[in-house]
């Protein structure tokens, strides 16, 4: 993939592109603590199949930078969704298939729900990835809660320092524990590790995990969008939900989210696949995206 840059109202976004520029557009969105390398194989498959594939680095990752030094380093879900819309606008992409997991899946779901005219189809790992902040204080099943230790760690100053001082060790640990059956995690991590040294990485990550629990204020720029998200909008666009069979964080929840999808819907379970779905199962991920281009 070729590395490029585009300027939006808030960011200069670094992204990679594969395929012919005039072909049907696909946008692939990574999560935390991953980067665009997660899509190397899937993007190549899609480009060979006739798609124009765009893979941006999210805010706080890789070469993506804030234009204003004083801008809040927000990691809230509305910021990620607005970044996706701004990215599409900057590239002149009126409509695209959007696909993602973790943070990227959240941005894709929100845009699909609130701006369906911009989304040809959606691939979302683990269902409806939109956070209902009103229920942030409600406990999850204990088996799930123990896997969220890193979120609670980031709520403290000790956790912020731990992420800043040990970012590669901590994130490599998350890769391994979130994908317990992926034998290639340790070998793949070094290619993505440089993205974690973005100067805004720590601030964006810490804000993300504090905002979602009501421990940090959001950026006022995104409040109107957060208000719309709080209504839990349904997703009407054609959707493929991929569910990991061996995800090491949280637990299976995609079937519980079915009511949020009112358009064409396909639920596919991937046995033996962990949290980093596109990198662990690139053929299956690419096939899900390609099915929405047919």
PDB file of C-alpha atoms in Angstrom:
ATOM      1  CA  UNK A   1       0.000   0.000   0.000  1.00  0.00           C
ATOM      2  CA  UNK A   2       1.145   3.551  -0.739  1.00  0.00           C
ATOM      3  CA  UNK A   3       1.415   5.992   2.190  1.00  0.00           C
ATOM      4  CA  UNK A   4      -0.361   9.343   1.760  1.00  0.00           C
ATOM      5  CA  UNK A   5      -1.700  12.265   3.797  1.00  0.00           C
ATOM      6  CA  UNK A   6      -4.855  14.345   3.780  1.00  0.00           C
ATOM      7  CA  UNK A   7      -5.843  17.378   5.851  1.00  0.00           C
ATOM      8  CA  UNK A   8      -9.169  17.592   7.697  1.00  0.00           C
ATOM      9  CA  UNK A   9     -10.472  20.390   9.965  1.00  0.00           C
ATOM     10  CA  UNK A  10      -8.732  18.879  13.027  1.00  0.00           C
ATOM     11  CA  UNK A  11      -6.080  16.466  11.779  1.00  0.00           C
ATOM     12  CA  UNK A  12      -3.509  15.719   9.179  1.00  0.00           C
ATOM     13  CA  UNK A  13      -4.342  12.066   8.643  1.00  0.00           C
ATOM     14  CA  UNK A  14      -1.767   9.616   7.394  1.00  0.00           C
ATOM     15  CA  UNK A  15      -3.330   6.778   5.447  1.00  0.00           C
ATOM     16  CA  UNK A  16      -2.404   3.975   3.105  1.00  0.00           C
ATOM     17  CA  UNK A  17      -4.085   3.238  -0.189  1.00  0.00           C
ATOM     18  CA  UNK A  18      -4.296   0.202  -2.421  1.00  0.00           C
ATOM     19  CA  UNK A  19      -6.136  -0.306  -5.708  1.00  0.00           C
ATOM     20  CA  UNK A  20      -7.369   2.009  -8.420  1.00  0.00           C
ATOM     21  CA  UNK A  21      -8.531   5.422  -7.208  1.00  0.00           C
ATOM     22  CA  UNK A  22     -11.757   5.323  -9.214  1.00  0.00           C
ATOM     23  CA  UNK A  23     -12.829   1.857  -8.042  1.00  0.00           C
ATOM     24  CA  UNK A  24     -15.561   1.327  -5.406  1.00  0.00           C
ATOM     25  CA  UNK A  25     -14.167   2.759  -2.158  1.00  0.00           C
ATOM     26  CA  UNK A  26     -13.605   0.786   1.023  1.00  0.00           C
ATOM     27  CA  UNK A  27     -12.363   2.270   4.303  1.00  0.00           C
ATOM     28  CA  UNK A  28     -10.737  -0.070   6.824  1.00  0.00           C
ATOM     29  CA  UNK A  29     -10.386   1.168  10.405  1.00  0.00           C
ATOM     30  CA  UNK A  30      -8.041  -0.266  13.023  1.00  0.00           C
ATOM     31  CA  UNK A  31      -8.437  -0.327  16.786  1.00  0.00           C
ATOM     32  CA  UNK A  32      -6.390   0.096  19.956  1.00  0.00           C
ATOM     33  CA  UNK A  33      -3.553  -0.832  20.303  1.00  0.00           C
ATOM     34  CA  UNK A  34      -3.131  -1.769  16.645  1.00  0.00           C
ATOM     35  CA  UNK A  35      -2.534   0.138  13.413  1.00  0.00           C
ATOM     36  CA  UNK A  36      -2.890  -0.096   9.642  1.00  0.00           C
ATOM     37  CA  UNK A  37      -0.635  -3.155   9.454  1.00  0.00           C
ATOM     38  CA  UNK A  38      -3.652  -5.148  10.608  1.00  0.00           C
ATOM     39  CA  UNK A  39      -5.047  -4.750   7.102  1.00  0.00           C
ATOM     40  CA  UNK A  40      -2.045  -5.515   4.909  1.00  0.00           C
ATOM     41  CA  UNK A  41      -3.384  -8.849   3.672  1.00  0.00           C
ATOM     42  CA  UNK A  42      -7.080  -7.969   3.620  1.00  0.00           C
ATOM     43  CA  UNK A  43      -6.420  -4.725   1.724  1.00  0.00           C
ATOM     44  CA  UNK A  44      -4.347  -6.565  -0.877  1.00  0.00           C
ATOM     45  CA  UNK A  45      -7.137  -9.091  -1.406  1.00  0.00           C
ATOM     46  CA  UNK A  46      -9.759  -6.354  -1.789  1.00  0.00           C
ATOM     47  CA  UNK A  47      -7.610  -4.255  -4.123  1.00  0.00           C
ATOM     48  CA  UNK A  48      -6.964  -7.294  -6.315  1.00  0.00           C
ATOM     49  CA  UNK A  49     -10.727  -7.800  -6.422  1.00  0.00           C
ATOM     50  CA  UNK A  50     -11.338  -4.313  -7.791  1.00  0.00           C
ATOM     51  CA  UNK A  51     -11.799  -2.106  -4.721  1.00  0.00           C
ATOM     52  CA  UNK A  52     -10.114   1.189  -3.883  1.00  0.00           C
ATOM     53  CA  UNK A  53      -8.949   0.618  -0.308  1.00  0.00           C
ATOM     54  CA  UNK A  54      -8.188   3.386   2.194  1.00  0.00           C
ATOM     55  CA  UNK A  55      -6.642   2.557   5.583  1.00  0.00           C
ATOM     56  CA  UNK A  56      -6.168   5.604   7.858  1.00  0.00           C
ATOM     57  CA  UNK A  57      -4.170   5.828  11.065  1.00  0.00           C
ATOM     58  CA  UNK A  58      -6.579   6.878  13.811  1.00  0.00           C
ATOM     59  CA  UNK A  59      -5.889   9.977  15.884  1.00  0.00           C
ATOM     60  CA  UNK A  60      -2.967   9.291  18.209  1.00  0.00           C
ATOM     61  CA  UNK A  61      -1.469   6.617  15.960  1.00  0.00           C
ATOM     62  CA  UNK A  62       1.239   6.525  13.299  1.00  0.00           C
ATOM     63  CA  UNK A  63       1.793   9.734  11.386  1.00  0.00           C
ATOM     64  CA  UNK A  64      -1.623  11.273  12.054  1.00  0.00           C
ATOM     65  CA  UNK A  65      -1.208  14.647  13.773  1.00  0.00           C
ATOM     66  CA  UNK A  66      -3.390  17.388  15.275  1.00  0.00           C
ATOM     67  CA  UNK A  67      -3.230  20.681  13.389  1.00  0.00           C
ATOM     68  CA  UNK A  68      -3.624  22.773  16.555  1.00  0.00           C
ATOM     69  CA  UNK A  69      -1.184  22.199  19.418  1.00  0.00           C
ATOM     70  CA  UNK A  70      -3.853  23.413  21.839  1.00  0.00           C
ATOM     71  CA  UNK A  71      -6.638  21.107  20.606  1.00  0.00           C
ATOM     72  CA  UNK A  72      -7.915  18.625  23.193  1.00  0.00           C
ATOM     73  CA  UNK A  73      -6.463  15.163  22.572  1.00  0.00           C
ATOM     74  CA  UNK A  74      -9.855  13.567  22.756  1.00  0.00           C
ATOM     75  CA  UNK A  75     -10.332   9.851  22.283  1.00  0.00           C
ATOM     76  CA  UNK A  76     -14.118   9.895  22.701  1.00  0.00           C
ATOM     77  CA  UNK A  77     -16.252   7.910  20.290  1.00  0.00           C
ATOM     78  CA  UNK A  78     -17.797  10.974  18.658  1.00  0.00           C
ATOM     79  CA  UNK A  79     -14.334  12.288  17.771  1.00  0.00           C
ATOM     80  CA  UNK A  80     -13.442   9.017  16.060  1.00  0.00           C
ATOM     81  CA  UNK A  81     -16.697   9.058  14.105  1.00  0.00           C
ATOM     82  CA  UNK A  82     -16.253  12.682  13.048  1.00  0.00           C
ATOM     83  CA  UNK A  83     -12.700  11.890  11.948  1.00  0.00           C
ATOM     84  CA  UNK A  84     -14.104   9.232   9.622  1.00  0.00           C
ATOM     85  CA  UNK A  85     -16.603  11.657   8.100  1.00  0.00           C
ATOM     86  CA  UNK A  86     -13.931  14.336   7.745  1.00  0.00           C
ATOM     87  CA  UNK A  87     -11.605  11.808   6.102  1.00  0.00           C
ATOM     88  CA  UNK A  88     -14.273  10.915   3.555  1.00  0.00           C
ATOM     89  CA  UNK A  89     -14.995  14.580   2.869  1.00  0.00           C
ATOM     90  CA  UNK A  90     -11.323  15.429   2.397  1.00  0.00           C
ATOM     91  CA  UNK A  91     -10.927  12.608  -0.128  1.00  0.00           C
ATOM     92  CA  UNK A  92     -14.180  13.372  -1.907  1.00  0.00           C
ATOM     93  CA  UNK A  93     -15.670   9.977  -1.057  1.00  0.00           C
ATOM     94  CA  UNK A  94     -19.435  10.436  -1.090  1.00  0.00           C
ATOM     95  CA  UNK A  95     -20.195   6.839  -0.143  1.00  0.00           C
ATOM     96  CA  UNK A  96     -18.084   3.860   0.890  1.00  0.00           C
ATOM     97  CA  UNK A  97     -18.133   0.466   2.530  1.00  0.00           C
ATOM     98  CA  UNK A  98     -16.745   1.019   6.029  1.00  0.00           C
ATOM     99  CA  UNK A  99     -15.263  -1.781   8.093  1.00  0.00           C
ATOM    100  CA  UNK A 100     -13.489  -1.972  11.415  1.00  0.00           C
ATOM    101  CA  UNK A 101     -12.951  -3.481  14.831  1.00  0.00           C
ATOM    102  CA  UNK A 102     -12.448  -2.099  18.322  1.00  0.00           C
ATOM    103  CA  UNK A 103     -12.107   1.725  18.086  1.00  0.00           C
ATOM    104  CA  UNK A 104     -12.374   1.573  14.310  1.00  0.00           C
ATOM    105  CA  UNK A 105     -15.496  -0.549  14.474  1.00  0.00           C
ATOM    106  CA  UNK A 106     -17.045   1.997  16.805  1.00  0.00           C
ATOM    107  CA  UNK A 107     -16.415   4.848  14.368  1.00  0.00           C
ATOM    108  CA  UNK A 108     -17.800   2.778  11.499  1.00  0.00           C
ATOM    109  CA  UNK A 109     -20.961   1.845  13.421  1.00  0.00           C
ATOM    110  CA  UNK A 110     -21.675   5.435  14.435  1.00  0.00           C
ATOM    111  CA  UNK A 111     -21.278   6.791  10.921  1.00  0.00           C
ATOM    112  CA  UNK A 112     -23.406   3.963   9.513  1.00  0.00           C
ATOM    113  CA  UNK A 113     -26.134   4.739  12.059  1.00  0.00           C
ATOM    114  CA  UNK A 114     -26.157   8.514  11.819  1.00  0.00           C
ATOM    115  CA  UNK A 115     -25.139   9.077   8.199  1.00  0.00           C
ATOM    116  CA  UNK A 116     -26.446   6.049   6.285  1.00  0.00           C
ATOM    117  CA  UNK A 117     -26.393   7.972   3.018  1.00  0.00           C
ATOM    118  CA  UNK A 118     -22.578   7.919   3.243  1.00  0.00           C
ATOM    119  CA  UNK A 119     -22.279   4.168   3.869  1.00  0.00           C
ATOM    120  CA  UNK A 120     -22.781   1.507   1.216  1.00  0.00           C
ATOM    121  CA  UNK A 121     -22.295  -1.258   3.730  1.00  0.00           C
ATOM    122  CA  UNK A 122     -20.799  -1.978   7.159  1.00  0.00           C
ATOM    123  CA  UNK A 123     -18.529  -4.710   8.490  1.00  0.00           C
ATOM    124  CA  UNK A 124     -18.360  -4.589  12.281  1.00  0.00           C
ATOM    125  CA  UNK A 125     -16.490  -6.959  14.541  1.00  0.00           C
ATOM    126  CA  UNK A 126     -18.534  -7.894  17.619  1.00  0.00           C
ATOM    127  CA  UNK A 127     -21.780  -6.216  16.633  1.00  0.00           C
ATOM    128  CA  UNK A 128     -23.074  -2.810  17.710  1.00  0.00           C
ATOM    129  CA  UNK A 129     -19.909  -1.126  18.951  1.00  0.00           C
ATOM    130  CA  UNK A 130     -21.570   2.108  20.046  1.00  0.00           C
ATOM    131  CA  UNK A 131     -21.070   2.975  23.715  1.00  0.00           C
ATOM    132  CA  UNK A 132     -24.071   3.960  25.801  1.00  0.00           C
ATOM    133  CA  UNK A 133     -22.389   6.302  28.269  1.00  0.00           C
ATOM    134  CA  UNK A 134     -25.503   6.492  30.441  1.00  0.00           C
ATOM    135  CA  UNK A 135     -24.853   2.897  31.480  1.00  0.00           C
ATOM    136  CA  UNK A 136     -21.100   3.223  31.950  1.00  0.00           C
ATOM    137  CA  UNK A 137     -21.440   2.588  35.676  1.00  0.00           C
ATOM    138  CA  UNK A 138     -23.318  -0.681  35.286  1.00  0.00           C
ATOM    139  CA  UNK A 139     -21.191  -3.766  36.023  1.00  0.00           C
ATOM    140  CA  UNK A 140     -20.508  -6.413  33.409  1.00  0.00           C
ATOM    141  CA  UNK A 141     -20.295 -10.141  34.212  1.00  0.00           C
ATOM    142  CA  UNK A 142     -17.247 -10.749  36.435  1.00  0.00           C
ATOM    143  CA  UNK A 143     -15.505 -12.886  33.817  1.00  0.00           C
ATOM    144  CA  UNK A 144     -15.699  -9.925  31.435  1.00  0.00           C
ATOM    145  CA  UNK A 145     -14.700  -7.366  34.045  1.00  0.00           C
ATOM    146  CA  UNK A 146     -11.391  -9.075  34.792  1.00  0.00           C
ATOM    147  CA  UNK A 147     -10.377  -8.669  31.139  1.00  0.00           C
ATOM    148  CA  UNK A 148     -10.971  -4.902  31.371  1.00  0.00           C
ATOM    149  CA  UNK A 149      -8.142  -4.410  33.868  1.00  0.00           C
ATOM    150  CA  UNK A 150      -6.266  -2.114  31.464  1.00  0.00           C
ATOM    151  CA  UNK A 151      -9.236   0.283  31.334  1.00  0.00           C
ATOM    152  CA  UNK A 152      -9.300   0.647  35.106  1.00  0.00           C
ATOM    153  CA  UNK A 153      -5.499   0.939  35.133  1.00  0.00           C
ATOM    154  CA  UNK A 154      -5.757   3.892  32.727  1.00  0.00           C
ATOM    155  CA  UNK A 155      -8.113   5.681  35.105  1.00  0.00           C
ATOM    156  CA  UNK A 156      -5.194   6.311  37.457  1.00  0.00           C
ATOM    157  CA  UNK A 157      -2.076   8.430  37.144  1.00  0.00           C
ATOM    158  CA  UNK A 158      -0.091   5.256  37.714  1.00  0.00           C
ATOM    159  CA  UNK A 159      -1.769   3.803  34.632  1.00  0.00           C
ATOM    160  CA  UNK A 160      -1.025   6.871  32.542  1.00  0.00           C
ATOM    161  CA  UNK A 161       2.635   6.647  33.508  1.00  0.00           C
ATOM    162  CA  UNK A 162       2.618   2.921  32.892  1.00  0.00           C
ATOM    163  CA  UNK A 163       1.336   3.420  29.354  1.00  0.00           C
ATOM    164  CA  UNK A 164       3.821   6.221  28.681  1.00  0.00           C
ATOM    165  CA  UNK A 165       6.848   4.395  30.058  1.00  0.00           C
ATOM    166  CA  UNK A 166       6.006   0.826  29.026  1.00  0.00           C
ATOM    167  CA  UNK A 167       3.811   1.288  25.992  1.00  0.00           C
ATOM    168  CA  UNK A 168       5.337  -1.467  23.878  1.00  0.00           C
ATOM    169  CA  UNK A 169       5.467  -4.032  26.681  1.00  0.00           C
ATOM    170  CA  UNK A 170       1.920  -3.221  27.794  1.00  0.00           C
ATOM    171  CA  UNK A 171       0.443  -3.234  24.291  1.00  0.00           C
ATOM    172  CA  UNK A 172       2.273  -6.421  23.307  1.00  0.00           C
ATOM    173  CA  UNK A 173       0.737  -8.029  26.394  1.00  0.00           C
ATOM    174  CA  UNK A 174      -2.713  -6.926  25.257  1.00  0.00           C
ATOM    175  CA  UNK A 175      -2.080  -8.359  21.794  1.00  0.00           C
ATOM    176  CA  UNK A 176      -1.197 -11.735  23.302  1.00  0.00           C
ATOM    177  CA  UNK A 177      -4.005 -11.923  25.853  1.00  0.00           C
ATOM    178  CA  UNK A 178      -6.702 -10.613  23.501  1.00  0.00           C
ATOM    179  CA  UNK A 179      -5.718 -13.153  20.823  1.00  0.00           C
ATOM    180  CA  UNK A 180      -4.777 -16.197  22.916  1.00  0.00           C
ATOM    181  CA  UNK A 181      -4.882 -18.611  19.981  1.00  0.00           C
ATOM    182  CA  UNK A 182      -2.976 -16.409  17.498  1.00  0.00           C
ATOM    183  CA  UNK A 183       0.515 -17.884  17.315  1.00  0.00           C
ATOM    184  CA  UNK A 184       1.743 -14.983  15.174  1.00  0.00           C
ATOM    185  CA  UNK A 185       1.033 -12.161  17.632  1.00  0.00           C
ATOM    186  CA  UNK A 186       4.594 -11.735  18.915  1.00  0.00           C
ATOM    187  CA  UNK A 187       6.054 -11.853  15.414  1.00  0.00           C
ATOM    188  CA  UNK A 188       3.547  -9.319  14.041  1.00  0.00           C
ATOM    189  CA  UNK A 189       3.716  -6.776  16.866  1.00  0.00           C
ATOM    190  CA  UNK A 190       7.057  -5.078  15.978  1.00  0.00           C
ATOM    191  CA  UNK A 191       5.677  -3.846  12.645  1.00  0.00           C
ATOM    192  CA  UNK A 192       2.911  -1.943  14.466  1.00  0.00           C
ATOM    193  CA  UNK A 193       4.922  -0.832  17.509  1.00  0.00           C
ATOM    194  CA  UNK A 194       6.242   2.402  15.902  1.00  0.00           C
ATOM    195  CA  UNK A 195       2.665   3.701  15.608  1.00  0.00           C
ATOM    196  CA  UNK A 196       2.374   3.693  19.389  1.00  0.00           C
ATOM    197  CA  UNK A 197       5.095   6.349  19.645  1.00  0.00           C
ATOM    198  CA  UNK A 198       2.892   9.043  18.122  1.00  0.00           C
ATOM    199  CA  UNK A 199       3.279  12.079  20.447  1.00  0.00           C
ATOM    200  CA  UNK A 200      -0.481  12.125  21.111  1.00  0.00           C
ATOM    201  CA  UNK A 201      -0.907   8.391  21.694  1.00  0.00           C
ATOM    202  CA  UNK A 202      -0.939   8.427  25.486  1.00  0.00           C
ATOM    203  CA  UNK A 203      -3.212  11.461  25.807  1.00  0.00           C
ATOM    204  CA  UNK A 204      -5.749  10.132  23.294  1.00  0.00           C
ATOM    205  CA  UNK A 205      -5.818   6.645  24.818  1.00  0.00           C
ATOM    206  CA  UNK A 206      -6.132   7.862  28.401  1.00  0.00           C
ATOM    207  CA  UNK A 207      -8.912  10.268  27.454  1.00  0.00           C
ATOM    208  CA  UNK A 208     -10.777   7.519  25.606  1.00  0.00           C
ATOM    209  CA  UNK A 209     -10.851   5.177  28.576  1.00  0.00           C
ATOM    210  CA  UNK A 210     -11.669   7.909  31.067  1.00  0.00           C
ATOM    211  CA  UNK A 211     -14.370   9.609  29.002  1.00  0.00           C
ATOM    212  CA  UNK A 212     -16.321   6.404  28.439  1.00  0.00           C
ATOM    213  CA  UNK A 213     -16.583   5.957  32.226  1.00  0.00           C
ATOM    214  CA  UNK A 214     -17.575   9.564  32.910  1.00  0.00           C
ATOM    215  CA  UNK A 215     -14.182  10.419  34.431  1.00  0.00           C
ATOM    216  CA  UNK A 216     -13.204  13.043  31.844  1.00  0.00           C
ATOM    217  CA  UNK A 217     -15.133  15.723  30.001  1.00  0.00           C
ATOM    218  CA  UNK A 218     -15.545  15.443  26.258  1.00  0.00           C
ATOM    219  CA  UNK A 219     -14.391  17.966  23.701  1.00  0.00           C
ATOM    220  CA  UNK A 220     -17.297  20.461  23.260  1.00  0.00           C
ATOM    221  CA  UNK A 221     -16.711  20.283  19.505  1.00  0.00           C
ATOM    222  CA  UNK A 222     -18.291  16.822  19.518  1.00  0.00           C
ATOM    223  CA  UNK A 223     -21.112  17.286  22.042  1.00  0.00           C
ATOM    224  CA  UNK A 224     -23.901  17.539  19.456  1.00  0.00           C
ATOM    225  CA  UNK A 225     -22.733  14.264  17.944  1.00  0.00           C
ATOM    226  CA  UNK A 226     -22.506  12.620  21.381  1.00  0.00           C
ATOM    227  CA  UNK A 227     -26.111  13.675  22.023  1.00  0.00           C
ATOM    228  CA  UNK A 228     -27.214  11.864  18.866  1.00  0.00           C
ATOM    229  CA  UNK A 229     -25.177   8.789  19.769  1.00  0.00           C
ATOM    230  CA  UNK A 230     -26.824   8.686  23.204  1.00  0.00           C
ATOM    231  CA  UNK A 231     -30.160   7.926  21.508  1.00  0.00           C
ATOM    232  CA  UNK A 232     -28.724   4.562  20.391  1.00  0.00           C
ATOM    233  CA  UNK A 233     -29.607   4.970  16.708  1.00  0.00           C
ATOM    234  CA  UNK A 234     -30.260   1.804  14.742  1.00  0.00           C
ATOM    235  CA  UNK A 235     -28.174   0.795  11.751  1.00  0.00           C
ATOM    236  CA  UNK A 236     -30.157   0.435   8.539  1.00  0.00           C
ATOM    237  CA  UNK A 237     -27.370  -0.170   6.002  1.00  0.00           C
ATOM    238  CA  UNK A 238     -26.430  -3.701   4.860  1.00  0.00           C
ATOM    239  CA  UNK A 239     -24.216  -5.142   7.591  1.00  0.00           C
ATOM    240  CA  UNK A 240     -21.944  -8.117   8.151  1.00  0.00           C
ATOM    241  CA  UNK A 241     -21.141  -8.725  11.814  1.00  0.00           C
ATOM    242  CA  UNK A 242     -18.044 -10.817  12.486  1.00  0.00           C
ATOM    243  CA  UNK A 243     -17.768 -12.432  15.893  1.00  0.00           C
ATOM    244  CA  UNK A 244     -14.471 -13.776  17.222  1.00  0.00           C
ATOM    245  CA  UNK A 245     -14.599 -17.292  18.547  1.00  0.00           C
ATOM    246  CA  UNK A 246     -11.593 -16.795  20.843  1.00  0.00           C
ATOM    247  CA  UNK A 247     -11.564 -13.114  21.794  1.00  0.00           C
ATOM    248  CA  UNK A 248      -9.621 -12.635  25.021  1.00  0.00           C
ATOM    249  CA  UNK A 249     -11.304  -9.361  26.048  1.00  0.00           C
ATOM    250  CA  UNK A 250     -14.929  -9.148  27.137  1.00  0.00           C
ATOM    251  CA  UNK A 251     -17.253 -11.876  25.980  1.00  0.00           C
ATOM    252  CA  UNK A 252     -19.597 -12.768  23.112  1.00  0.00           C
ATOM    253  CA  UNK A 253     -22.224 -10.068  22.642  1.00  0.00           C
ATOM    254  CA  UNK A 254     -23.007  -9.754  18.935  1.00  0.00           C
ATOM    255  CA  UNK A 255     -26.230 -11.779  19.137  1.00  0.00           C
ATOM    256  CA  UNK A 256     -27.464  -9.526  21.948  1.00  0.00           C
ATOM    257  CA  UNK A 257     -27.052  -6.536  19.607  1.00  0.00           C
ATOM    258  CA  UNK A 258     -29.287  -7.862  16.821  1.00  0.00           C
ATOM    259  CA  UNK A 259     -32.105  -5.381  17.560  1.00  0.00           C
ATOM    260  CA  UNK A 260     -29.854  -2.462  16.564  1.00  0.00           C
ATOM    261  CA  UNK A 261     -29.574  -3.689  12.967  1.00  0.00           C
ATOM    262  CA  UNK A 262     -32.763  -3.200  10.957  1.00  0.00           C
ATOM    263  CA  UNK A 263     -31.348  -3.578   7.447  1.00  0.00           C
ATOM    264  CA  UNK A 264     -29.897  -6.613   5.660  1.00  0.00           C
ATOM    265  CA  UNK A 265     -27.824  -8.496   8.232  1.00  0.00           C
ATOM    266  CA  UNK A 266     -25.354 -11.365   8.204  1.00  0.00           C
ATOM    267  CA  UNK A 267     -23.761 -12.715  11.396  1.00  0.00           C
ATOM    268  CA  UNK A 268     -20.604 -14.794  10.921  1.00  0.00           C
ATOM    269  CA  UNK A 269     -18.748 -16.519  13.772  1.00  0.00           C
ATOM    270  CA  UNK A 270     -15.006 -17.058  13.290  1.00  0.00           C
ATOM    271  CA  UNK A 271     -13.820 -20.012  15.413  1.00  0.00           C
ATOM    272  CA  UNK A 272     -10.244 -19.841  16.635  1.00  0.00           C
ATOM    273  CA  UNK A 273      -9.918 -16.107  15.915  1.00  0.00           C
ATOM    274  CA  UNK A 274      -9.109 -13.519  18.588  1.00  0.00           C
ATOM    275  CA  UNK A 275      -9.595  -9.778  18.907  1.00  0.00           C
ATOM    276  CA  UNK A 276      -7.456  -8.667  15.961  1.00  0.00           C
ATOM    277  CA  UNK A 277      -9.785 -10.170  13.362  1.00  0.00           C
ATOM    278  CA  UNK A 278      -8.474  -8.658  10.095  1.00  0.00           C
ATOM    279  CA  UNK A 279      -4.882  -9.626  10.857  1.00  0.00           C
ATOM    280  CA  UNK A 280      -5.725 -13.075  12.185  1.00  0.00           C
ATOM    281  CA  UNK A 281      -8.313 -13.931   9.526  1.00  0.00           C
ATOM    282  CA  UNK A 282      -7.673 -11.621   6.539  1.00  0.00           C
ATOM    283  CA  UNK A 283      -9.447 -13.830   4.017  1.00  0.00           C
ATOM    284  CA  UNK A 284     -12.634 -13.950   6.083  1.00  0.00           C
ATOM    285  CA  UNK A 285     -12.516 -10.218   6.735  1.00  0.00           C
ATOM    286  CA  UNK A 286     -11.953  -9.411   3.073  1.00  0.00           C
ATOM    287  CA  UNK A 287     -14.757 -11.750   2.073  1.00  0.00           C
ATOM    288  CA  UNK A 288     -17.161  -9.958   4.392  1.00  0.00           C
ATOM    289  CA  UNK A 289     -16.256  -6.607   2.857  1.00  0.00           C
ATOM    290  CA  UNK A 290     -16.399  -7.946  -0.691  1.00  0.00           C
ATOM    291  CA  UNK A 291     -19.905  -9.305  -0.097  1.00  0.00           C
ATOM    292  CA  UNK A 292     -21.086  -5.721   0.410  1.00  0.00           C
ATOM    293  CA  UNK A 293     -19.560  -4.611  -2.880  1.00  0.00           C
ATOM    294  CA  UNK A 294     -21.447  -7.186  -4.922  1.00  0.00           C
TER     295      UNK A 294
END
